Amino acid sequence: MQYRTDVEAADALKDAHQRIISEIGKVIIGQDEVIKSVLISIFSNGHCLLVGVPGLAKTLLVQTVAQILDLDFSRIQFTPDLMPSDIIGSEILGEDRSFKFISGPVFANIILADEINRTPPKTQAALLEAMQEKAVTVAGVTHKLAQPFFVLATQNPIEQEGTYPLPEAQLDRFMFNVSLDYPSFKEELQIVKNTTSSSKVQVNKVLNAEQIIYFQQLVRNIPVADNVLEYAVKLVSKTRPNGDTAPAEIKRLLNWGAGPRASQFLVLGAKCHAVISGKYSPDIEDVRAIAKPVLRHRIIRSYHAEAEGLSADDIIQKLL
């Protein structure tokens, strides 16, 4: 897979992205922004948190993406009694009376962490090491995970009984927090029509693991103008109520702002957004386009914001 220039490779990525979108469209109706965010996070080598009520095809979307990208897929259903060894694997005593490691479901390319907030912090932390280090440690031995490695976690925003909210440190590991909404009337009509008949849809493979790793590297190599970098960092620093750059309104509405990871993800995401939009370098519009999913889970609203019924998105919109 050799391209003569980075420009040629960028065009190939844009073309592959279009083909992936049309393949996903055979199975998933609507949800265009969600699909776009998931693909940007894959090509930027980040993880994604999908927040939405049950029945919005979150699991189906992840399975479909894994199929189209020809990647190994594992689904882990998080429950309150799930143990770290259920995710990463454990050592067992073999017939030859020596210990051998049996790998868990985390040893795949795409992990669907279903209802991630249903499991206690101990098990959440086991996934955290995998997400950050792309490796797991069992009995003092570190096992590398397959590349590319990508965690897509889902969370139900309604039912909070018996859940363990994700700690800030874990939320910060997710590049995007993507909220899913109900489909429009027309889309729902189409969904019901498609899913209540006997017709089977066949999706085609578009990329493989090796090509995805190549494109992830390409996204990192894309040049960024200084004014775009400064805009991204300024935007993040404006969310910090104790900082000098935060507007008075933000100081009142936020208790806590985003950390440096937000700036990194804004720049990486903007690079990928630029390429799939047919540009060879990101501009300020690309940063603005992905600001909400990057910042949404990294800011903590104050009592005033909650009292006024302002969501995280409303506050980010004020900043933009």
Coordinates of C-alpha atoms in Angstrom, one line a residue:
M1 CA 0.0 0.0 0.0
Q2 CA 2.4 2.7 -1.2
Y3 CA 1.2 6.2 -2.2
R4 CA 3.7 8.4 -4.0
T5 CA 2.8 11.5 -1.9
D6 CA 0.9 12.4 1.3
V7 CA -1.6 14.3 -0.9
E8 CA -2.4 11.0 -2.8
A9 CA -2.7 9.2 0.5
A10 CA -5.0 11.9 1.9
D11 CA -7.2 11.6 -1.2
A12 CA -7.3 7.8 -0.7
L13 CA -8.4 8.3 2.9
K14 CA -11.2 10.7 1.8
D15 CA -12.3 8.1 -0.8
A16 CA -12.2 5.2 1.7
H17 CA -14.2 7.3 4.2
Q18 CA -16.9 7.9 1.6
R19 CA -17.1 4.2 0.8
I20 CA -17.3 3.3 4.5
I21 CA -20.1 5.8 5.0
S22 CA -22.1 4.3 2.0
E23 CA -21.6 0.7 3.4
I24 CA -22.7 1.7 6.9
G25 CA -25.7 3.4 5.2
K26 CA -27.0 0.0 4.1
V27 CA -27.5 -1.0 7.7
I28 CA -27.8 2.2 9.8
I29 CA -30.4 4.8 8.8
G30 CA -29.6 8.4 9.7
Q31 CA -27.2 9.1 12.6
D32 CA -24.8 10.8 10.2
E33 CA -23.0 13.0 12.8
V34 CA -22.5 9.9 15.1
I35 CA -21.0 7.8 12.3
K36 CA -18.7 10.7 11.3
S37 CA -17.5 11.1 14.9
V38 CA -16.9 7.3 15.3
L39 CA -14.9 7.2 12.1
I40 CA -12.8 10.3 13.0
S41 CA -11.9 8.8 16.3
I42 CA -10.9 5.5 14.6
F43 CA -8.6 7.3 12.2
S44 CA -7.3 9.6 14.9
N45 CA -6.5 6.5 17.1
G46 CA -8.8 7.6 19.9
H47 CA -11.7 6.0 21.8
C48 CA -15.3 7.0 21.7
L49 CA -18.1 7.1 24.3
L50 CA -21.7 6.8 22.9
V51 CA -24.4 8.2 25.1
G52 CA -28.0 7.4 24.2
V53 CA -31.2 5.6 25.2
P54 CA -31.5 1.9 24.4
G55 CA -32.6 0.9 20.9
L56 CA -30.7 3.5 18.9
A57 CA -28.5 0.9 17.1
K58 CA -25.4 1.7 19.1
T59 CA -24.3 -1.9 19.2
L60 CA -25.3 -2.5 15.6
L61 CA -23.2 0.5 14.5
V62 CA -20.1 -0.8 16.2
Q63 CA -20.6 -4.3 14.8
T64 CA -21.1 -2.9 11.3
V65 CA -18.0 -0.7 11.5
A66 CA -15.9 -3.7 12.6
Q67 CA -17.2 -5.8 9.6
I68 CA -16.5 -3.0 7.1
L69 CA -13.0 -2.4 8.5
D70 CA -12.3 -6.2 8.6
L71 CA -11.3 -6.0 12.3
D72 CA -11.7 -8.5 15.2
F73 CA -14.6 -7.5 17.3
S74 CA -15.5 -8.2 21.0
R75 CA -18.6 -7.2 22.9
I76 CA -18.3 -7.0 26.6
Q77 CA -21.6 -6.5 28.5
F78 CA -20.7 -4.6 31.7
T79 CA -22.6 -5.8 34.8
P80 CA -22.0 -5.0 38.5
D81 CA -20.5 -8.5 39.1
L82 CA -18.0 -8.3 36.2
M83 CA -14.4 -8.8 37.4
P84 CA -11.2 -7.5 35.8
S85 CA -10.1 -11.0 34.8
D86 CA -13.4 -11.3 32.8
I87 CA -12.1 -8.6 30.5
I88 CA -8.4 -9.0 30.3
G89 CA -8.1 -12.8 30.9
S90 CA -6.4 -14.8 33.6
E91 CA -3.8 -17.4 34.3
I92 CA -4.8 -21.1 34.7
L93 CA -2.9 -24.1 35.8
G94 CA -2.3 -26.3 32.7
E95 CA -2.0 -30.1 32.5
D96 CA 1.8 -29.8 32.7
R97 CA 1.4 -28.1 36.1
S98 CA 2.6 -24.7 34.8
F99 CA 0.6 -21.5 34.6
K100 CA -0.6 -20.3 31.2
F101 CA -2.4 -17.1 30.2
I102 CA -5.8 -17.3 28.7
S103 CA -6.6 -14.0 27.0
G104 CA -9.9 -12.3 27.6
P105 CA -12.2 -10.4 25.2
V106 CA -10.1 -7.2 25.4
F107 CA -7.7 -8.9 22.9
A108 CA -9.5 -7.7 19.8
N109 CA -9.3 -4.6 17.5
I110 CA -12.6 -3.1 18.3
I111 CA -14.1 -3.5 21.8
L112 CA -17.7 -2.6 22.4
A113 CA -17.9 -1.8 26.2
D114 CA -21.7 -2.0 26.5
E115 CA -23.1 0.1 29.4
I116 CA -19.7 0.8 30.8
N117 CA -21.0 2.6 33.8
R118 CA -22.7 -0.6 35.1
T119 CA -19.5 -2.1 36.5
P120 CA -17.5 -1.1 39.6
P121 CA -14.4 1.1 39.5
K122 CA -12.1 -1.9 39.9
T123 CA -13.2 -3.4 36.5
Q124 CA -13.4 0.0 34.9
A125 CA -9.8 0.5 35.8
A126 CA -8.8 -2.7 34.1
L127 CA -10.1 -1.4 30.8
L128 CA -8.4 2.0 31.5
E129 CA -5.0 0.4 31.3
A130 CA -5.9 -1.2 28.0
M131 CA -7.1 2.1 26.6
Q132 CA -4.2 4.1 27.7
E133 CA -1.2 1.7 27.4
K134 CA -2.6 -0.5 24.6
A135 CA -1.4 -3.4 26.9
V136 CA -2.6 -5.4 29.9
T137 CA -0.6 -6.7 32.8
V138 CA -1.4 -10.0 34.4
A139 CA 0.7 -11.6 37.2
G140 CA 3.5 -9.1 36.5
V141 CA 3.7 -9.9 32.7
T142 CA 2.7 -7.3 30.2
H143 CA 0.8 -8.5 27.2
K144 CA 0.5 -6.1 24.2
L145 CA -2.9 -5.7 22.5
A146 CA -3.5 -6.1 18.8
Q147 CA -3.2 -2.9 16.7
P148 CA -5.3 -0.9 15.9
F149 CA -7.1 -1.0 19.2
F150 CA -10.2 1.0 19.7
V151 CA -12.8 1.1 22.6
L152 CA -16.3 2.1 21.8
A153 CA -18.3 2.4 25.1
T154 CA -22.0 2.9 25.4
Q155 CA -23.8 4.6 28.3
N156 CA -27.5 5.0 29.0
P157 CA -28.2 8.5 30.2
I158 CA -31.6 7.8 31.8
E159 CA -31.3 5.0 34.2
Q160 CA -28.8 5.8 36.9
E161 CA -29.8 3.2 39.5
G162 CA -27.1 0.6 40.1
T163 CA -24.5 2.5 38.0
Y164 CA -21.0 3.7 38.8
P165 CA -20.4 7.0 37.1
L166 CA -17.1 7.0 35.2
P167 CA -14.3 8.8 37.1
E168 CA -13.0 12.0 35.4
A169 CA -9.7 10.3 34.6
Q170 CA -11.4 7.6 32.6
L171 CA -13.8 10.0 30.8
D172 CA -10.7 12.0 29.8
R173 CA -9.3 9.0 28.0
F174 CA -12.2 9.1 25.5
M175 CA -11.5 11.3 22.6
F176 CA -15.2 11.9 21.9
N177 CA -18.4 11.9 23.9
V178 CA -21.1 11.4 21.2
S179 CA -24.8 11.9 22.1
L180 CA -27.3 9.9 20.1
D181 CA -30.8 11.3 19.5
Y182 CA -34.0 9.7 18.4
P183 CA -34.4 9.3 14.6
S184 CA -36.7 11.6 12.7
F185 CA -40.1 10.4 11.7
K186 CA -39.0 9.6 8.1
E187 CA -35.9 7.8 9.3
E188 CA -37.8 5.7 11.8
L189 CA -40.3 4.8 9.1
Q190 CA -37.4 3.5 7.0
I191 CA -35.8 1.7 10.0
V192 CA -39.1 -0.1 10.7
K193 CA -39.6 -1.0 7.0
N194 CA -36.0 -2.4 6.7
T195 CA -36.0 -4.3 10.0
T196 CA -39.4 -6.0 9.9
S197 CA -38.9 -7.7 6.5
S198 CA -36.9 -10.8 5.7
S199 CA -34.4 -9.0 3.4
K200 CA -30.7 -9.5 4.4
V201 CA -28.1 -6.8 3.8
Q202 CA -24.5 -7.7 2.9
V203 CA -21.8 -5.1 3.7
N204 CA -18.5 -5.1 1.9
K205 CA -15.1 -4.8 3.5
V206 CA -13.4 -1.5 2.7
L207 CA -10.1 -1.4 4.7
N208 CA -8.1 -3.7 6.8
A209 CA -6.0 -3.3 10.0
E210 CA -2.7 -2.5 8.1
Q211 CA -4.4 0.2 6.0
I212 CA -6.1 1.7 9.1
I213 CA -2.7 1.9 10.9
Y214 CA -1.2 3.6 7.8
F215 CA -4.0 6.2 7.7
Q216 CA -3.7 6.8 11.5
Q217 CA -0.1 7.7 10.9
L218 CA -1.0 9.9 7.9
V219 CA -3.5 11.9 10.0
R220 CA -0.6 12.6 12.5
N221 CA 1.6 13.8 9.7
I222 CA -0.8 16.4 8.5
P223 CA 0.7 19.9 9.0
V224 CA -1.2 22.5 11.1
A225 CA -0.9 26.2 10.8
D226 CA 0.1 28.1 14.0
N227 CA -3.1 30.1 14.2
V228 CA -5.2 26.9 14.2
L229 CA -3.1 25.4 17.0
E230 CA -3.4 28.6 19.0
Y231 CA -7.2 28.7 18.4
A232 CA -7.5 25.1 19.7
V233 CA -5.4 25.7 22.8
K234 CA -7.1 29.0 23.5
L235 CA -10.6 27.4 23.2
V236 CA -9.6 24.8 25.8
S237 CA -8.0 27.3 28.2
K238 CA -11.2 29.4 28.1
T239 CA -13.0 26.5 29.7
R240 CA -10.9 26.8 32.9
P241 CA -12.7 29.0 35.3
N242 CA -9.5 29.8 37.3
G243 CA -7.5 30.8 34.2
D244 CA -6.8 34.3 33.0
T245 CA -8.5 33.7 29.6
A246 CA -11.9 32.5 30.8
P247 CA -14.7 35.0 30.1
A248 CA -16.6 36.1 33.2
E249 CA -19.7 34.2 32.0
I250 CA -17.7 31.0 31.9
K251 CA -16.3 31.5 35.4
R252 CA -19.8 31.7 36.6
L253 CA -21.1 28.6 34.6
L254 CA -18.3 26.2 35.1
N255 CA -16.6 24.6 38.2
W256 CA -14.0 22.8 36.2
G257 CA -12.5 23.0 32.7
A258 CA -10.8 20.7 30.2
G259 CA -7.2 19.5 30.5
P260 CA -4.4 19.4 27.9
R261 CA -5.7 16.1 26.4
A262 CA -8.7 18.2 25.1
S263 CA -6.2 20.4 23.1
Q264 CA -4.4 17.4 21.7
F265 CA -7.7 15.7 20.6
L266 CA -9.0 19.0 19.1
V267 CA -6.0 19.2 16.9
L268 CA -5.9 15.5 15.9
G269 CA -9.6 15.5 15.3
A270 CA -9.4 18.7 13.2
K271 CA -6.7 17.1 11.1
C272 CA -8.8 14.1 10.4
H273 CA -12.0 16.2 9.8
A274 CA -10.0 18.3 7.3
V275 CA -8.9 15.2 5.3
I276 CA -12.3 13.6 5.0
S277 CA -13.7 17.0 4.0
G278 CA -11.1 17.2 1.1
K279 CA -8.6 19.6 2.6
Y280 CA -4.9 19.0 3.2
S281 CA -4.5 21.0 6.3
P282 CA -7.1 21.9 9.0
D283 CA -8.5 25.4 9.6
I284 CA -10.4 26.9 12.5
E285 CA -13.7 25.6 11.1
D286 CA -12.4 22.0 11.5
V287 CA -11.6 22.7 15.2
R288 CA -15.1 24.2 15.7
A289 CA -16.8 21.2 14.0
I290 CA -15.5 18.7 16.5
A291 CA -15.4 21.0 19.6
K292 CA -18.6 19.7 21.2
P293 CA -17.8 16.0 21.3
V294 CA -14.3 16.7 22.5
L295 CA -15.2 19.1 25.3
R296 CA -18.7 17.9 26.3
H297 CA -17.4 15.3 28.9
R298 CA -14.4 17.4 30.1
I299 CA -16.2 20.4 31.6
I300 CA -18.1 20.4 34.9
R301 CA -21.1 22.7 35.2
S302 CA -21.6 24.9 38.2
Y303 CA -24.8 25.2 40.3
H304 CA -25.7 28.3 38.3
A305 CA -25.5 26.5 34.9
E306 CA -27.7 23.7 36.3
A307 CA -30.2 26.1 37.8
E308 CA -30.5 27.9 34.5
G309 CA -31.0 24.6 32.7
L310 CA -27.8 25.0 30.5
S311 CA -26.3 21.9 29.1
A312 CA -22.6 21.4 28.5
D313 CA -23.3 21.9 24.8
D314 CA -25.0 25.3 25.4
I315 CA -21.9 26.4 27.3
I316 CA -19.5 25.2 24.5
Q317 CA -21.7 27.1 22.0
K318 CA -21.2 30.3 24.0
L319 CA -17.4 29.7 23.8
L320 CA -17.6 29.2 20.1

